[in-house]
mmCIF file of N, CA and C in Angstrom:
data_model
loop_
_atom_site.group_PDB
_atom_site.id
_atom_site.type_symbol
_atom_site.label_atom_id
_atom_site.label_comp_id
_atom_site.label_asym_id
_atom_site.label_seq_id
_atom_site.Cartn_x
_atom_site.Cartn_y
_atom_site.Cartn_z
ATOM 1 N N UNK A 679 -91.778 -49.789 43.289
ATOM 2 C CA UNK A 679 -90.930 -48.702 42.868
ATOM 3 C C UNK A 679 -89.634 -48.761 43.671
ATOM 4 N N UNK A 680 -88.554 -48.904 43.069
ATOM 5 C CA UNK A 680 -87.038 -48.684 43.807
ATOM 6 C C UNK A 680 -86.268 -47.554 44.001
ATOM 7 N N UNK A 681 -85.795 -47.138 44.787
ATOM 8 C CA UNK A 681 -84.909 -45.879 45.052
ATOM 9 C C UNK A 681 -83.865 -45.987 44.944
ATOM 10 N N UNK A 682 -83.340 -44.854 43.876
ATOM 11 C CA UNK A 682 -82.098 -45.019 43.635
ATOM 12 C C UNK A 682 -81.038 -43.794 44.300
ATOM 13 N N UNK A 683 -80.568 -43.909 45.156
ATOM 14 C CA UNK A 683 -79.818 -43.017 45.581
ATOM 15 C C UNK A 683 -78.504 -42.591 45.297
ATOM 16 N N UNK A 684 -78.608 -41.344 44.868
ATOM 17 C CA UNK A 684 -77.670 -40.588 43.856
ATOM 18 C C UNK A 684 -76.474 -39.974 44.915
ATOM 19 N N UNK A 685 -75.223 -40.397 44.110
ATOM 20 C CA UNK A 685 -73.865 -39.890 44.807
ATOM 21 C C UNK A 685 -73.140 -39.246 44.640
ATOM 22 N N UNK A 686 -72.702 -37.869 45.423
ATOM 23 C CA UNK A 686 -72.273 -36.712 44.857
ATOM 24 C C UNK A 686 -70.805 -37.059 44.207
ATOM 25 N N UNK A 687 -70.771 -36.035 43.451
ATOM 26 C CA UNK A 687 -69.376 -36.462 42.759
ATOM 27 C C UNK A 687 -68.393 -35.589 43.526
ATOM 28 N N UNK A 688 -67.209 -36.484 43.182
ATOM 29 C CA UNK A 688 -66.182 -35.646 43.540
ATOM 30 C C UNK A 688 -65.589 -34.154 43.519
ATOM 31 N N UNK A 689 -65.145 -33.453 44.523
ATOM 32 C CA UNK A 689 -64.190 -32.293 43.507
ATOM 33 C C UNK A 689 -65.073 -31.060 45.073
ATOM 34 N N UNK A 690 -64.698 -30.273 44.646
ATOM 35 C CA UNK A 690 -65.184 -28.619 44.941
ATOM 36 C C UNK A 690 -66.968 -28.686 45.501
ATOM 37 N N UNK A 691 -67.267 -27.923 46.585
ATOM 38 C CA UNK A 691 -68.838 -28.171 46.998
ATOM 39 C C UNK A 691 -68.810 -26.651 45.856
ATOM 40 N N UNK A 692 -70.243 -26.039 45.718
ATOM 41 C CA UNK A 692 -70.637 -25.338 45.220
ATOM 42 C C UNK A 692 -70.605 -24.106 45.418
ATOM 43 N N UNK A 693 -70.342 -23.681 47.089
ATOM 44 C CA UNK A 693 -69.848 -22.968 47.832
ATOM 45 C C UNK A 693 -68.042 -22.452 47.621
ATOM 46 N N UNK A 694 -67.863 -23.751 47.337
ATOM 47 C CA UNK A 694 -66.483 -23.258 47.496
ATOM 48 C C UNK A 694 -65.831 -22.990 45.916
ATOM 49 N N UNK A 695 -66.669 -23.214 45.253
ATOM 50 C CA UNK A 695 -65.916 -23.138 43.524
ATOM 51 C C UNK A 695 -66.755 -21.450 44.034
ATOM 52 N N UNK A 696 -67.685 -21.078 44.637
ATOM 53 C CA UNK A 696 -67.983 -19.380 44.420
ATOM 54 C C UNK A 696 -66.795 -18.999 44.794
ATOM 55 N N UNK A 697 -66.380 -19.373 46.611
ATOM 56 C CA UNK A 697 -65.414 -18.518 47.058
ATOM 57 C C UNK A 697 -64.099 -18.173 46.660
ATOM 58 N N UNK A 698 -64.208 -19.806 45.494
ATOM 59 C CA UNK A 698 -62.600 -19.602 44.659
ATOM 60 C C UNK A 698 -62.637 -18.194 43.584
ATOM 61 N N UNK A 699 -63.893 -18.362 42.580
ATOM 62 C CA UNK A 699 -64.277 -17.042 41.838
ATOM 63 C C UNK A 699 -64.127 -16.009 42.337
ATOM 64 N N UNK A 700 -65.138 -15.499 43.026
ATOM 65 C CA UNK A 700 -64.635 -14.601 43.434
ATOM 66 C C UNK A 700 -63.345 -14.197 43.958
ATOM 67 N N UNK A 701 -62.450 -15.197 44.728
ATOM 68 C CA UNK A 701 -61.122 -14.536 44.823
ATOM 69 C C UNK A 701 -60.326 -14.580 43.817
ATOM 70 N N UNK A 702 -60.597 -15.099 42.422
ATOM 71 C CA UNK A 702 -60.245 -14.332 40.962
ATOM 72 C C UNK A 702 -60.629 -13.131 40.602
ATOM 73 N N UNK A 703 -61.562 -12.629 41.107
ATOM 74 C CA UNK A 703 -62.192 -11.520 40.480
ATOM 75 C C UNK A 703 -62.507 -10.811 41.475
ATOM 76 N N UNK A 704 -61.273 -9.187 41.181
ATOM 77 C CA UNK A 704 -61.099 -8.749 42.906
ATOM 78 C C UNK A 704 -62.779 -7.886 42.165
ATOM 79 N N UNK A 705 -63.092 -7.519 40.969
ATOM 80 C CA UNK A 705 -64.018 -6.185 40.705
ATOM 81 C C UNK A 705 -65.506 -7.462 41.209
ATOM 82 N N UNK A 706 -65.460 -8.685 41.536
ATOM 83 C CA UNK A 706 -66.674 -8.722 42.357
ATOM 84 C C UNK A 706 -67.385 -9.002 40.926
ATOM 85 N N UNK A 707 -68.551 -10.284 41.131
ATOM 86 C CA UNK A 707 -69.393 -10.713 40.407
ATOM 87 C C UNK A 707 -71.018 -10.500 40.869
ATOM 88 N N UNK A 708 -71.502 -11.050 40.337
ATOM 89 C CA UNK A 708 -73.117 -10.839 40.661
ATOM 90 C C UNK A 708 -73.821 -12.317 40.178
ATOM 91 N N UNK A 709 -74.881 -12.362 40.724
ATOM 92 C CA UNK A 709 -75.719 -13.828 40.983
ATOM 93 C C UNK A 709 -75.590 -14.017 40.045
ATOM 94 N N UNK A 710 -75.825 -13.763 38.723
ATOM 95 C CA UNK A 710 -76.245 -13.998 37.391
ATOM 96 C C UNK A 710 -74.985 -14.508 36.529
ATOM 97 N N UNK A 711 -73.466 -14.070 37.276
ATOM 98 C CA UNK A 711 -72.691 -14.112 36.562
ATOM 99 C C UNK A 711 -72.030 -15.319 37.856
ATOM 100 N N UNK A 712 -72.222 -15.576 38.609
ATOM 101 C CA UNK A 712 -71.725 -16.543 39.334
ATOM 102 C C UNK A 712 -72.931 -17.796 38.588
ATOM 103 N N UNK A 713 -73.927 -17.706 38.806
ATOM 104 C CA UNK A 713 -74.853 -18.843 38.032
ATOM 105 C C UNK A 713 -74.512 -19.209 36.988
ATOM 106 N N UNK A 714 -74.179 -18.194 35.852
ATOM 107 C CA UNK A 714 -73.331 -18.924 34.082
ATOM 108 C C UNK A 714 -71.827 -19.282 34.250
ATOM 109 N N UNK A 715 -71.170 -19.138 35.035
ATOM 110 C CA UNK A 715 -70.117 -19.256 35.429
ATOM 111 C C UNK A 715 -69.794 -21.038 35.652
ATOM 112 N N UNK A 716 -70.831 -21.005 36.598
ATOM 113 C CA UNK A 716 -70.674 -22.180 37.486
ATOM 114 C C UNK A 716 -71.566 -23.461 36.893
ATOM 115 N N UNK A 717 -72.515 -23.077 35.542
ATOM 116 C CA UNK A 717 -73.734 -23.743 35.620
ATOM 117 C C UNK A 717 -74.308 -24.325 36.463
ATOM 118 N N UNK A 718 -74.813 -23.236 37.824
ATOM 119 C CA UNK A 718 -75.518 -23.860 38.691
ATOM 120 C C UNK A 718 -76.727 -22.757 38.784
ATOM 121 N N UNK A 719 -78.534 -23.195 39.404
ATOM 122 C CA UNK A 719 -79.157 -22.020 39.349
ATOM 123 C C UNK A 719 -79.213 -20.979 40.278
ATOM 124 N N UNK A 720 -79.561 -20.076 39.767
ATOM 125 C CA UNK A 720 -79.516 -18.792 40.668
ATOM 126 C C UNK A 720 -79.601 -19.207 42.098
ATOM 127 N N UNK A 721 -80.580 -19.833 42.482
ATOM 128 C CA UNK A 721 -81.723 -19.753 43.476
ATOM 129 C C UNK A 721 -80.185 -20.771 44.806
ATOM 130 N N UNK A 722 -79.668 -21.664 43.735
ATOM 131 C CA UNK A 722 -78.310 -22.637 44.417
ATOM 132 C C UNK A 722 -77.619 -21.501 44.694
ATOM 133 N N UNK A 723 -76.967 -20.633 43.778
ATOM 134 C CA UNK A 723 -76.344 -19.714 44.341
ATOM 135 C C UNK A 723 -76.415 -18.948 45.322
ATOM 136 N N UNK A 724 -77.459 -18.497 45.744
ATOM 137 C CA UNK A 724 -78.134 -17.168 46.070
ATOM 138 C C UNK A 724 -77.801 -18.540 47.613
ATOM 139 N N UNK A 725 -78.466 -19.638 47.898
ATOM 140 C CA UNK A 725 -78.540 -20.605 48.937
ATOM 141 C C UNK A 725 -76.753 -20.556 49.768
ATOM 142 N N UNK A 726 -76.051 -20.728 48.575
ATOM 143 C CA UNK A 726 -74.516 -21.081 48.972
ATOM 144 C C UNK A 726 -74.451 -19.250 49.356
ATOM 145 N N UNK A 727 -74.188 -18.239 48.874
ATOM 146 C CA UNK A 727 -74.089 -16.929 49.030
ATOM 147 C C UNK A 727 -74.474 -16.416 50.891
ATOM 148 N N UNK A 728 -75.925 -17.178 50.690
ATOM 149 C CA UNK A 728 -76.223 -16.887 51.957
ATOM 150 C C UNK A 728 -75.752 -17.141 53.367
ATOM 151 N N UNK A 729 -75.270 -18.176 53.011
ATOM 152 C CA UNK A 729 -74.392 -19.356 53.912
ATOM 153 C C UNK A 729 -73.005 -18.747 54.531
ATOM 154 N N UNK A 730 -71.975 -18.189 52.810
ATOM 155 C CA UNK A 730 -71.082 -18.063 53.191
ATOM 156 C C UNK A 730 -70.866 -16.596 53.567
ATOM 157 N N UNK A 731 -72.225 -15.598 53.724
ATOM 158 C CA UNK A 731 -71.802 -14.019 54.171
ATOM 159 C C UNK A 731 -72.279 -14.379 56.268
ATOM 160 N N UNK A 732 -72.844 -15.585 56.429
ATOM 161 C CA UNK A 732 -73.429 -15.579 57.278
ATOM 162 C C UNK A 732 -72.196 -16.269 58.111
ATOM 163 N N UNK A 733 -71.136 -16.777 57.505
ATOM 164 C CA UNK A 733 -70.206 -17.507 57.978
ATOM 165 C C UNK A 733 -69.105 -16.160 57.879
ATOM 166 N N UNK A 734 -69.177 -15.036 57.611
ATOM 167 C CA UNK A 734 -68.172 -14.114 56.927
ATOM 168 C C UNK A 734 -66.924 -13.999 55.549
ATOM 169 N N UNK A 735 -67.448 -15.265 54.721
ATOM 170 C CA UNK A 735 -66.108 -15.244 53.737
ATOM 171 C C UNK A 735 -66.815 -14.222 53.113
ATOM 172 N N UNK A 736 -67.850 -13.784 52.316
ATOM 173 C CA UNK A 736 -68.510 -13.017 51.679
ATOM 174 C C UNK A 736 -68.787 -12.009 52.213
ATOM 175 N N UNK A 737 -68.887 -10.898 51.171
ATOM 176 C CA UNK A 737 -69.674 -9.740 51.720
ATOM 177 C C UNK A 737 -70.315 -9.306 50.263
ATOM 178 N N UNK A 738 -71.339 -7.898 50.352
ATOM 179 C CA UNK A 738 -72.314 -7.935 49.559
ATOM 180 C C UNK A 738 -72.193 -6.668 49.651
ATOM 181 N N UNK A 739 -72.474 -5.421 48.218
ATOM 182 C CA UNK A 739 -72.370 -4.254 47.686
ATOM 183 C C UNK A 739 -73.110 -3.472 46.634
ATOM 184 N N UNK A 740 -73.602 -2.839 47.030
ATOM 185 C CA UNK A 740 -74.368 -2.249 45.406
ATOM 186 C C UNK A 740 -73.984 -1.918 44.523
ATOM 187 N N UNK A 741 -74.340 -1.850 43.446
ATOM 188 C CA UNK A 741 -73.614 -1.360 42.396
ATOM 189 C C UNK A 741 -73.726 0.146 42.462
ATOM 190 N N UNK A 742 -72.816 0.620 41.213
ATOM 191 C CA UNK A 742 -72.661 2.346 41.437
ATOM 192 C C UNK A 742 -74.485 2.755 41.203
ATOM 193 N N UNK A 743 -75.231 2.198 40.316
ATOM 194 C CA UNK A 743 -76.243 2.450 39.844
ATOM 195 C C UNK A 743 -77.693 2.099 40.989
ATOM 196 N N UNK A 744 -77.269 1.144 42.065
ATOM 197 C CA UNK A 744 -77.477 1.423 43.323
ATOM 198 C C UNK A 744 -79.076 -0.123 42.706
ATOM 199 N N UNK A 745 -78.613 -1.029 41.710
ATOM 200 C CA UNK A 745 -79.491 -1.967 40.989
ATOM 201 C C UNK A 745 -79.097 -2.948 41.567
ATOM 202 N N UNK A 746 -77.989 -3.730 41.686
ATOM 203 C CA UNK A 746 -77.400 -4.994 42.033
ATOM 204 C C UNK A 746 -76.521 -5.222 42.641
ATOM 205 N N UNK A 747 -76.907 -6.514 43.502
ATOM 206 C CA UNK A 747 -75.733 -6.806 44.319
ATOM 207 C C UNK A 747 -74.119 -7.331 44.016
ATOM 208 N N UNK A 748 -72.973 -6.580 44.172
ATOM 209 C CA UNK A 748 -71.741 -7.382 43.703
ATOM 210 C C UNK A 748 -71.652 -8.063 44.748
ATOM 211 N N UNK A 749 -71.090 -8.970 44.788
ATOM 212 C CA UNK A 749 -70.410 -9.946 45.835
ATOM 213 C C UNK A 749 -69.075 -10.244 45.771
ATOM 214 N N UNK A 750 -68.105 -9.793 46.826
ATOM 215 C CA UNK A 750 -66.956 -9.980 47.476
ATOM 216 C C UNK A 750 -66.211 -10.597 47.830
ATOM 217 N N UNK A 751 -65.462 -11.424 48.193
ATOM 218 C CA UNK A 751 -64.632 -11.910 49.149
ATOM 219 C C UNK A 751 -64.070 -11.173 49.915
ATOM 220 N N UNK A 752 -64.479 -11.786 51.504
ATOM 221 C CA UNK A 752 -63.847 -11.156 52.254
ATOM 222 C C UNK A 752 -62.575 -11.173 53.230
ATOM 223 N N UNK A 753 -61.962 -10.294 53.438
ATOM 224 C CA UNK A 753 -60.052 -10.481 53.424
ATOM 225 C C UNK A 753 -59.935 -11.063 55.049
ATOM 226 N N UNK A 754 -60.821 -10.886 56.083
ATOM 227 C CA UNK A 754 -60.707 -11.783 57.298
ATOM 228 C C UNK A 754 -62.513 -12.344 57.447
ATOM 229 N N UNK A 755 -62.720 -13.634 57.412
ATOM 230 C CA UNK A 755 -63.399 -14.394 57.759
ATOM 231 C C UNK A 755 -63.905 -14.600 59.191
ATOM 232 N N UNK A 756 -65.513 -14.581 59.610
ATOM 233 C CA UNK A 756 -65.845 -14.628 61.134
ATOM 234 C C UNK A 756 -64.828 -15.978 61.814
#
């Protein structure tokens, strides 16, 4: 059996096409709409999300209905 080792393509990490979105969209998206957005899955998202609130570009909000998380960009970074 041979291994074929696969090479990322060029362009934007996955992380950073979120942080670009969201700083299009000051009203803030949600996992579901960053996942169809990006065609990437939730679970990738939710991975990159975690990363970048833990690094400070992101921040995280409930909705008025107090159901879901919006997600932010945030205006000073740790």
């Amino acid at each position: 059996m041979s291994v074929i080792v696969i090479e990322p393509t060029p362009g934007k990490t996955t992380a950073e096409r979120i942080l670009e979105l969201l700083r299009e969209n000051e009203q803030g998206m949600t996992i579901k709409q960053l996942s169809s957005t990006l065609n990437r899955s939730v679970s990738m998202v939710q991975r990159c999300l975690k990363i970048l609130m833990a690094d400070g570009f992101v921040y995280a909000r409930l909705n008025a209905g107090g159901m879901q998380l919006i997600y932010y960009p945030s205006s000073t970074p740790r």
